[in-house]
Short mmCIF file of C-alpha atoms in Angstrom, two decimals:
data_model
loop_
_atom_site.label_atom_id
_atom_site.label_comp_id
_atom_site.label_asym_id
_atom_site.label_seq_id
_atom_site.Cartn_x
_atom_site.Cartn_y
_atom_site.Cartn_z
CA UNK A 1 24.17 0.97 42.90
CA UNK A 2 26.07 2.60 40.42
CA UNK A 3 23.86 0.83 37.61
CA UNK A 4 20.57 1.76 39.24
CA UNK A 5 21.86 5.45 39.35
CA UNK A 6 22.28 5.26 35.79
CA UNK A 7 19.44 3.57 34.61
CA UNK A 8 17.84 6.02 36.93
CA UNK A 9 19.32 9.10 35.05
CA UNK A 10 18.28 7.71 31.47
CA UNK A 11 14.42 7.08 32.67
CA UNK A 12 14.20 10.70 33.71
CA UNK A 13 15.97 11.90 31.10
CA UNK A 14 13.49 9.84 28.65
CA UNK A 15 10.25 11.00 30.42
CA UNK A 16 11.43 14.55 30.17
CA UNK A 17 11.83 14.26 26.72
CA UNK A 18 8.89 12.34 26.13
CA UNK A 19 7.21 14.92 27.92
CA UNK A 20 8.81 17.58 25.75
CA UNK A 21 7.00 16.65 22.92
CA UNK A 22 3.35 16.16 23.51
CA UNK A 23 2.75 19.43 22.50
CA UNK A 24 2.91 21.03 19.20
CA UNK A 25 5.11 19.12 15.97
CA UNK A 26 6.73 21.07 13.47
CA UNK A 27 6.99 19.89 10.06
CA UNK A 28 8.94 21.48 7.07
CA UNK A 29 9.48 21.47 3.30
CA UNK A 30 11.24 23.20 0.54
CA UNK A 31 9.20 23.48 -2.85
CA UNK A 32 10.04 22.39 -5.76
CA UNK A 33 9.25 21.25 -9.41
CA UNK A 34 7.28 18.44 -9.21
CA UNK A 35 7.38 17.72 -13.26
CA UNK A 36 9.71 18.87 -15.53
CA UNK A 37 8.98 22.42 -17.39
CA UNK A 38 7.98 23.71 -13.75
CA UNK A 39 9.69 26.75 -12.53
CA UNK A 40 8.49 27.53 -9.22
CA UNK A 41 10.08 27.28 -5.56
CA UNK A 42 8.86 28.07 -2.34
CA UNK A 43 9.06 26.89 1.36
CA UNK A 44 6.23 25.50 3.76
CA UNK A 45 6.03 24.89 7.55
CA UNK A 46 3.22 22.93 9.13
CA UNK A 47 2.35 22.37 13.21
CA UNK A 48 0.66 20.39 14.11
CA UNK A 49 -0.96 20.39 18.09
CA UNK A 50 -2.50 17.39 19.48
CA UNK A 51 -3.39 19.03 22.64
CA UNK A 52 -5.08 21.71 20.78
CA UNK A 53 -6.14 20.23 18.36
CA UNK A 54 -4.75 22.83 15.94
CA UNK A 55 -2.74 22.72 12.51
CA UNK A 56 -0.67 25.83 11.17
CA UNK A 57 -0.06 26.08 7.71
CA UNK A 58 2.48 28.70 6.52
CA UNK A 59 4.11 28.75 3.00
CA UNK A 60 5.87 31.09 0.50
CA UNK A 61 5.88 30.28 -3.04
CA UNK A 62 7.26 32.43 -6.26
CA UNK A 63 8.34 31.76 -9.94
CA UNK A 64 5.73 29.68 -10.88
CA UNK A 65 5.05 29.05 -15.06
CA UNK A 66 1.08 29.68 -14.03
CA UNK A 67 -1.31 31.36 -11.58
CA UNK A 68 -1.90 29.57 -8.49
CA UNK A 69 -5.14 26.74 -8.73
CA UNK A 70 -5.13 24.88 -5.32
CA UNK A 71 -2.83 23.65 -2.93
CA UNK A 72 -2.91 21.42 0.03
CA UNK A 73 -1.40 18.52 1.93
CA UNK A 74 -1.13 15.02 0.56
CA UNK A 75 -1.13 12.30 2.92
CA UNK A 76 0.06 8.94 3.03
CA UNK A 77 2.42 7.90 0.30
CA UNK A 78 3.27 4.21 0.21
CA UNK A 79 7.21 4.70 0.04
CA UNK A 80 8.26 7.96 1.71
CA UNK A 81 9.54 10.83 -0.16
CA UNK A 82 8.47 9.32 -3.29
CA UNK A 83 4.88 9.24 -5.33
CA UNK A 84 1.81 10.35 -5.05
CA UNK A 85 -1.37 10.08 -2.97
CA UNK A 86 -4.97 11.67 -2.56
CA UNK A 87 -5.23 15.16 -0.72
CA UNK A 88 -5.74 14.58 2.84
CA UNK A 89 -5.81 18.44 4.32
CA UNK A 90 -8.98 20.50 2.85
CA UNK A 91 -11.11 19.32 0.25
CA UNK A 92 -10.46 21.65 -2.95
CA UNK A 93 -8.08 24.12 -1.79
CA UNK A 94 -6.80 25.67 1.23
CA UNK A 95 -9.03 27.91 2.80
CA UNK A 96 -7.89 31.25 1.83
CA UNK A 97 -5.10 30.61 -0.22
CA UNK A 98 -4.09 33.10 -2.90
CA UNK A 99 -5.48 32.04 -5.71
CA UNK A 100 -4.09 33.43 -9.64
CA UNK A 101 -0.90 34.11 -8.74
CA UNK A 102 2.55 33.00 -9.55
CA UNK A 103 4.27 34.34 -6.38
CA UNK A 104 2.26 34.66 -2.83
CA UNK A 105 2.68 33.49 1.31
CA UNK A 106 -0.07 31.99 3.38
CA UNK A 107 -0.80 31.56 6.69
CA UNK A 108 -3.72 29.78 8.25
CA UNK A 109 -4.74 27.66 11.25
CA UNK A 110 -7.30 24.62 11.08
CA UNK A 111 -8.88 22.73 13.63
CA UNK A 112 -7.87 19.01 13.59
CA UNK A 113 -11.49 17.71 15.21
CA UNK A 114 -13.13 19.16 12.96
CA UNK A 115 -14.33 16.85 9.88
CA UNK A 116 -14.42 19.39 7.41
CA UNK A 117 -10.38 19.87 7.94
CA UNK A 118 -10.26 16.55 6.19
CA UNK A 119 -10.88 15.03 2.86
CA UNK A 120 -13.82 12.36 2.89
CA UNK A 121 -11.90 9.89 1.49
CA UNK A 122 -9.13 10.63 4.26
CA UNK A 123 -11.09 11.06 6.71
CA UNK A 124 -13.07 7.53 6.22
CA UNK A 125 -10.26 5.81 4.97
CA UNK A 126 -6.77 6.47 7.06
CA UNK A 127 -8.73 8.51 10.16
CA UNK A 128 -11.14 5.44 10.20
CA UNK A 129 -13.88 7.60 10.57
CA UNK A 130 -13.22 10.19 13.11
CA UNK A 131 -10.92 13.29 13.77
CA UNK A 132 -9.17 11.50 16.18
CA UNK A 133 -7.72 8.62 13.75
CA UNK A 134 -7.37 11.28 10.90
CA UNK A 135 -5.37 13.70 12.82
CA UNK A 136 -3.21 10.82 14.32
CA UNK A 137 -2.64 9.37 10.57
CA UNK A 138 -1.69 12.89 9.07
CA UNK A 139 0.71 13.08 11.89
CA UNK A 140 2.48 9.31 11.54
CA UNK A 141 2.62 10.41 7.43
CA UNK A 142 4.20 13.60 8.01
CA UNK A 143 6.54 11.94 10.30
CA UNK A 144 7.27 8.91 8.27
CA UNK A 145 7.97 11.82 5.44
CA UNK A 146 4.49 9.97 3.29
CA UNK A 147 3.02 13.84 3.26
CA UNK A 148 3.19 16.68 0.83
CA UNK A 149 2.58 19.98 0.72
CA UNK A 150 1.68 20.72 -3.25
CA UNK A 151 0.72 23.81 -5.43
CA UNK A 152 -1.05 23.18 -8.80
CA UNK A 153 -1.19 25.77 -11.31
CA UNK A 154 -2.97 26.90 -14.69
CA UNK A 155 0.21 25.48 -16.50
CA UNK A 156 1.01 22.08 -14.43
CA UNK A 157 -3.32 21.07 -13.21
CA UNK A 158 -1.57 18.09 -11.59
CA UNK A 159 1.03 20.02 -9.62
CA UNK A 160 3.14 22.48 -10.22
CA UNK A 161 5.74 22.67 -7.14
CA UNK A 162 5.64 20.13 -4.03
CA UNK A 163 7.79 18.86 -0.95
CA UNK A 164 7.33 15.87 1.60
CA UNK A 165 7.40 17.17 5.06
CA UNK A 166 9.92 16.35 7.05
CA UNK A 167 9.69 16.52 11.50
CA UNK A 168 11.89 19.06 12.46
CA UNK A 169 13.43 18.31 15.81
CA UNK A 170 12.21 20.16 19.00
CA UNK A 171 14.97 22.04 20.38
CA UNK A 172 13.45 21.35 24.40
CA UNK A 173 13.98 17.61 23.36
CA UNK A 174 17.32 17.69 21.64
CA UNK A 175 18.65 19.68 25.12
CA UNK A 176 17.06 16.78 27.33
CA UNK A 177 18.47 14.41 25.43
CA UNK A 178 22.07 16.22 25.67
CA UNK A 179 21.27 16.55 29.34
CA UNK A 180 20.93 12.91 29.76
CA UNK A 181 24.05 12.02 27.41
CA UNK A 182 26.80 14.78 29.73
CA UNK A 183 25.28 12.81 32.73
CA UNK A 184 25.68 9.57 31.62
CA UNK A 185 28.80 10.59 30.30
CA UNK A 186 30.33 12.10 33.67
CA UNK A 187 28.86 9.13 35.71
CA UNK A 188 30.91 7.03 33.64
CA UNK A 189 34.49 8.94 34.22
CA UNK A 190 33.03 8.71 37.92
CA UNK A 191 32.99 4.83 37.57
CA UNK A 192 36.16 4.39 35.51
CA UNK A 193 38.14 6.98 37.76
CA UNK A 194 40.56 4.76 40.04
#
């Protein structure tokens, strides 16, 4: 009985979690030099919302050796946190990002189901054709930490600062799971308790 009760406890405890995190997934990154000679720094944060079909792009950047070109999201390395990779998130640029600067912030929201979000190439190649199987590859890159968030600049044309994304973990989730863990935990005292 006592086994069922706990098995019990961990199944809900799963679901909840589970449950936690269909909605939105937050991704961050701190910028850096991606070749030597590069100055620049900066931060990014990306969500990303299946349900809604939504991705939030906000970054800071300053010190940079040139003005701002283009920057957007890579996507899907072959060995995370390492190399490099066709753009995935805009073609060209970012819509409305700033743009002949060397310091700046952004902040903009795209809609994942719609094809001009994506690259061509991603969109054909990892989305297999559709918004559905692009959005669902960005999201397994950024997870797997295979995406980057990169500036280029008049100086570095290749990139001037970049950072993989990396899932930051949803605090609802993290609390389940803790949940789950004290009540395993006492049922086990319970059980060892003469």
């Amino acid at each position: 009985m006592r086994k069922l009760l706990s098995a019990s406890v961990l199944a809900a405890c799963l679901a909840a979690a589970n449950g936690a995190q269909a909605g939105a997934l937050l991704f961050r990154t701190t910028l850096g030099p991606e070749v030597p000679g590069a100055t620049g720094s900066g931060s990014a944060w990306v969500w990303l919302d299946p349900v809604a079909n939504t991705l939030r792009i906000q970054a800071e950047f300053s010190g940079l050796t040139g003005n701002t070109t283009v920057a957007h999201i890579h996507c899907c390395t072959t060995i995370p946190g390492t190399g490099t990779v066709g753009v995935a998130v805009t073609p060209g640029t970012l819509t409305g990002f700033p743009t002949g600067v060397t310091s700046g912030s952004y902040d903009r929201t795209f809609a994942t189901d719609d094809t001009a979000t994506y690259t061509s190439g991603f969109l054909t190649g990892a989305g297999a054709g559709t918004t559905d199987g692009a959005e669902a590859a960005l999201i397994a890159g950024m997870r797997a930490g295979k995406a980057y968030f990169n500036i280029h600049s008049t100086a570095f044309p290749p990139g001037e600062i970049r950072g993989f994304l990396a899932a930051v973990p949803e605090p609802a989730a993290l609390g389940l799971f803790g949940l789950g863990l004290a009540a395993l935990s006492a049922l086990r005292r319970r059980t060892a308790a003469p």
